[in-house]
mmCIF file of C-alpha atoms in Angstrom:
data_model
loop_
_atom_site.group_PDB
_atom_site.id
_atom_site.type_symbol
_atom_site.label_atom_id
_atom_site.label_comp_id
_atom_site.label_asym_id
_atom_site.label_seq_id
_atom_site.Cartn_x
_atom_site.Cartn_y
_atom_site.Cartn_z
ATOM 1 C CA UNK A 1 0.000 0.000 0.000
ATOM 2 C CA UNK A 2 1.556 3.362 -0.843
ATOM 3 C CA UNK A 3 1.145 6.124 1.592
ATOM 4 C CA UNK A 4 2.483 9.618 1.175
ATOM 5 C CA UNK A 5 5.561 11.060 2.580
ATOM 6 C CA UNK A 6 5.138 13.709 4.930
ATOM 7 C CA UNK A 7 7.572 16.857 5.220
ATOM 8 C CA UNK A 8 10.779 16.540 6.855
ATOM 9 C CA UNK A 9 10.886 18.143 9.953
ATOM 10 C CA UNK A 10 13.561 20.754 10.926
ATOM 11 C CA UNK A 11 14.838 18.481 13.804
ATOM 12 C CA UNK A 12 14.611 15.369 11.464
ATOM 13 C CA UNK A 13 14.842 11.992 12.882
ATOM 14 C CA UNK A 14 17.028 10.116 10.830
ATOM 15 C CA UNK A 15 17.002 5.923 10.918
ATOM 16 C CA UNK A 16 20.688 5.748 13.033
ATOM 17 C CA UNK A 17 18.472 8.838 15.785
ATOM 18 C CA UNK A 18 17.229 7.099 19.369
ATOM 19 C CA UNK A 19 13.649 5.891 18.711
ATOM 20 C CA UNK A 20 11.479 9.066 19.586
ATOM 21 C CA UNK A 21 9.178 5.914 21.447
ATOM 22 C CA UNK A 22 11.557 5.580 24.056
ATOM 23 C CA UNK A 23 12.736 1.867 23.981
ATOM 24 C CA UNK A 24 16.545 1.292 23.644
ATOM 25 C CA UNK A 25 17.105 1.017 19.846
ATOM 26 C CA UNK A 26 17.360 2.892 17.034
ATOM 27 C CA UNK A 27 14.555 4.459 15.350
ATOM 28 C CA UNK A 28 15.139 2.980 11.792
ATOM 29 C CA UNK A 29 15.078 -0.886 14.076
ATOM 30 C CA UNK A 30 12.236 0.182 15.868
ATOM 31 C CA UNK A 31 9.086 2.592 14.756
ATOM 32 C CA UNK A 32 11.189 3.964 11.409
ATOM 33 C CA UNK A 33 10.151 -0.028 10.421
ATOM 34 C CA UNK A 34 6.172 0.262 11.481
ATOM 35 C CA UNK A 35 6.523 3.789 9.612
ATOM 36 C CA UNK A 36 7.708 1.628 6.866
ATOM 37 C CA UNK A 37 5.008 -0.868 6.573
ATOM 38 C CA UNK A 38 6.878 -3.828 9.394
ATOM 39 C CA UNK A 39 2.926 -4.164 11.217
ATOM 40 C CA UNK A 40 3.138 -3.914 15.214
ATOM 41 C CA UNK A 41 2.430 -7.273 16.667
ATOM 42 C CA UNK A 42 1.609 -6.170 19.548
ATOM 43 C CA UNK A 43 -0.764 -2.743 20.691
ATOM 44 C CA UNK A 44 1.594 -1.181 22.841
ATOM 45 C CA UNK A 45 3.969 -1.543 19.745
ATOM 46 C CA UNK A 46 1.570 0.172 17.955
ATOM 47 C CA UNK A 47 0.963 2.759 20.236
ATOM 48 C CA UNK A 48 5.026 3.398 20.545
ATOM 49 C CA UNK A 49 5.177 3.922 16.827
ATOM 50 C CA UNK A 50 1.687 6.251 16.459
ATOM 51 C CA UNK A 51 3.843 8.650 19.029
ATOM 52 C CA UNK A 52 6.920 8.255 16.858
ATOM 53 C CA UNK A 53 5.022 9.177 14.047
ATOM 54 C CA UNK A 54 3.418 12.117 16.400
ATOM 55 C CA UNK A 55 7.720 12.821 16.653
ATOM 56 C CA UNK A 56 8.252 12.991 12.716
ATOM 57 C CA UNK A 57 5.001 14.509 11.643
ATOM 58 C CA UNK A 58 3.964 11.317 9.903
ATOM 59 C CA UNK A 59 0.108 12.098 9.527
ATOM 60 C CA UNK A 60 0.018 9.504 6.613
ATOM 61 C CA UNK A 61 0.781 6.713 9.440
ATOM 62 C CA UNK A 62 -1.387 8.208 12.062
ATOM 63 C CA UNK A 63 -4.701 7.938 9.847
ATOM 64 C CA UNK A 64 -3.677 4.517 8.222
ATOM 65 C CA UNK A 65 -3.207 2.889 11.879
ATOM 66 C CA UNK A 66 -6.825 4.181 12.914
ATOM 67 C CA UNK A 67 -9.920 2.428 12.692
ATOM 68 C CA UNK A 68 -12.285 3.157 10.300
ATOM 69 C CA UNK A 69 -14.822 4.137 12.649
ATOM 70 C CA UNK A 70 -13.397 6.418 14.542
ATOM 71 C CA UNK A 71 -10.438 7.775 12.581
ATOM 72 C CA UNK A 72 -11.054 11.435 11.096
ATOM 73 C CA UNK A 73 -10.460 13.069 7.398
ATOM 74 C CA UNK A 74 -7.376 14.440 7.934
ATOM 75 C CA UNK A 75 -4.919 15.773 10.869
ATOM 76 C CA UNK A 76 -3.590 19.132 11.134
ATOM 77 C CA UNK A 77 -0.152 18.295 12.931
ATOM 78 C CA UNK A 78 1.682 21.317 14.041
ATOM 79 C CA UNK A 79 5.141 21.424 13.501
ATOM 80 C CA UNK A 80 5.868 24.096 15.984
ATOM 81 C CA UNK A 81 5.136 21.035 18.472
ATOM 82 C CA UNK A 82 8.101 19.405 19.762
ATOM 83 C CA UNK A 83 7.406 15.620 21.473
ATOM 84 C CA UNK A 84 9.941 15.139 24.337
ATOM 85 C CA UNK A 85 9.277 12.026 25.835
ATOM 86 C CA UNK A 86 6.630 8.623 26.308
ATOM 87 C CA UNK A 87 5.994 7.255 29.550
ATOM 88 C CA UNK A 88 4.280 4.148 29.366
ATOM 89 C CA UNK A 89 2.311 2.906 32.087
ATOM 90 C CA UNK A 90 0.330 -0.065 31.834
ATOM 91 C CA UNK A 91 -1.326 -1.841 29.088
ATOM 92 C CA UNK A 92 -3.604 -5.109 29.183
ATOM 93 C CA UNK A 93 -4.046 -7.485 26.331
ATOM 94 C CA UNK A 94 -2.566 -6.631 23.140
ATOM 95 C CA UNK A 95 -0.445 -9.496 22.466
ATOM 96 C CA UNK A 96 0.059 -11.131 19.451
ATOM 97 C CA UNK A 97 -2.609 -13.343 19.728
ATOM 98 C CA UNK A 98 -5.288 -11.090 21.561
ATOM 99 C CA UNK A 99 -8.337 -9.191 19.130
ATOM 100 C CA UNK A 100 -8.082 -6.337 21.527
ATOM 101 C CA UNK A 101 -6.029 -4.190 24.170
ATOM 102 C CA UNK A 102 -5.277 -0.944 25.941
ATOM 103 C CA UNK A 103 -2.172 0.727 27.117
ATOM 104 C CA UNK A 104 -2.359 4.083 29.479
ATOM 105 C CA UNK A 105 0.441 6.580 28.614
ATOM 106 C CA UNK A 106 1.642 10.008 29.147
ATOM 107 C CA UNK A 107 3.082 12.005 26.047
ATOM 108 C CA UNK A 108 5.105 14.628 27.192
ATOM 109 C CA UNK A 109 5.738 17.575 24.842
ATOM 110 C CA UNK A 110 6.624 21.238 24.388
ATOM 111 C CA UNK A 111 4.407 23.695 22.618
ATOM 112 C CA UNK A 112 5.462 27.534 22.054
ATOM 113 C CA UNK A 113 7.851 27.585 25.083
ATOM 114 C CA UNK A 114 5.682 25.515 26.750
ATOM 115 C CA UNK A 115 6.116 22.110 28.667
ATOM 116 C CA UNK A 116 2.964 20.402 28.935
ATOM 117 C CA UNK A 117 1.889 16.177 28.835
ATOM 118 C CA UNK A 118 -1.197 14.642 27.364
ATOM 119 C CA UNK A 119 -1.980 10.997 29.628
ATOM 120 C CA UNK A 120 -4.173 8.797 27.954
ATOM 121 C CA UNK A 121 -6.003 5.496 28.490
ATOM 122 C CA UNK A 122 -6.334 4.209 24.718
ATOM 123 C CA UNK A 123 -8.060 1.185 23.417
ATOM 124 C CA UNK A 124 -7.110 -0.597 20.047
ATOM 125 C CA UNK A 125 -8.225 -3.889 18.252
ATOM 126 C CA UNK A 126 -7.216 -6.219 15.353
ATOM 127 C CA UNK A 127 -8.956 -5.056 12.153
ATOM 128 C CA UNK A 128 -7.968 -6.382 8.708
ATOM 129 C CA UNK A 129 -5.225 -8.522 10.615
ATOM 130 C CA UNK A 130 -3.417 -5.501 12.231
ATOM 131 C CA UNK A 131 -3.704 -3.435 15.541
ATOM 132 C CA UNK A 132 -5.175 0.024 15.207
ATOM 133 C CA UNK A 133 -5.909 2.750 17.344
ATOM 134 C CA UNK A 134 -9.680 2.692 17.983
ATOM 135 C CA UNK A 135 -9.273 6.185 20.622
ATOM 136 C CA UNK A 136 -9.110 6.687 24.665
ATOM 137 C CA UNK A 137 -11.296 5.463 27.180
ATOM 138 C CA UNK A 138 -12.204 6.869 30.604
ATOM 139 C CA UNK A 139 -8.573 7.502 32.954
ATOM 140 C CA UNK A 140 -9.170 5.740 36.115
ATOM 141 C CA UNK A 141 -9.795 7.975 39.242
#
């Protein structure tokens, strides 16, 4: 499936760059291969590389890893936002052999000087074969 490539960033992430995800590799061995077409095998995977592709400005990836349902026409991404970090904090599910899973996670990020973090609880399920986002559920007290 071809997808188009979105603009390079000013503050590129290049395949040799830590993973914007956080996990201890490379991004080109890690979420530069989901942004590639390599499908996540498991949701948190997924999630990791939907935040990566938050990183790059990769809206083509965002809306082709979103269900159907829920995902919308088109993102705006603002490249003036600058992702700093992912904090992952639970997930349930997900595995490779699981329909359907969640994973609660805090995005941390700096917009026009200022430091700010977006915690979500977000639900995705198998469609077509592959994990997608379906969007966030309730955060627990």
């Amino acid at each position: 499936m071809s997808r188009r490539t979105s603009r390079p960033r000013p503050d590129a992430v290049t395949a040799a760059s830590p993973c914007p995800c956080g996990l201890p590799t490379t991004y080109g061995d890690c979420c530069g291969a989901r942004h590639a077409g390599s499908p996540a095998p498991t949701a948190e995977l997924l999630m990791r590389s939907r935040y990566s592709a938050f990183a790059v400005g990769d809206e083509a990836y965002l809306l082709h890893t979103w269900h159907p349902d829920t995902r919308p026409a088109r993102l705006d991404l603002d490249g003036r936002t600058r992702w700093l970090r992912l904090e992952v904090h639970a997930s349930t599910a997900g595995g490779p052999f699981h329909t359907e899973g969640t994973v609660e996670f805090t995005a941390h990020y700096l917009e026009r000087g200022h430091e700010d973090a977006l915690r979500e609880h977000s639900r995705f399920v198998r469609h077509d074969g592959a994990w997608v986002y379906v969007g966030p559920l309730p955060l627990a007290g």
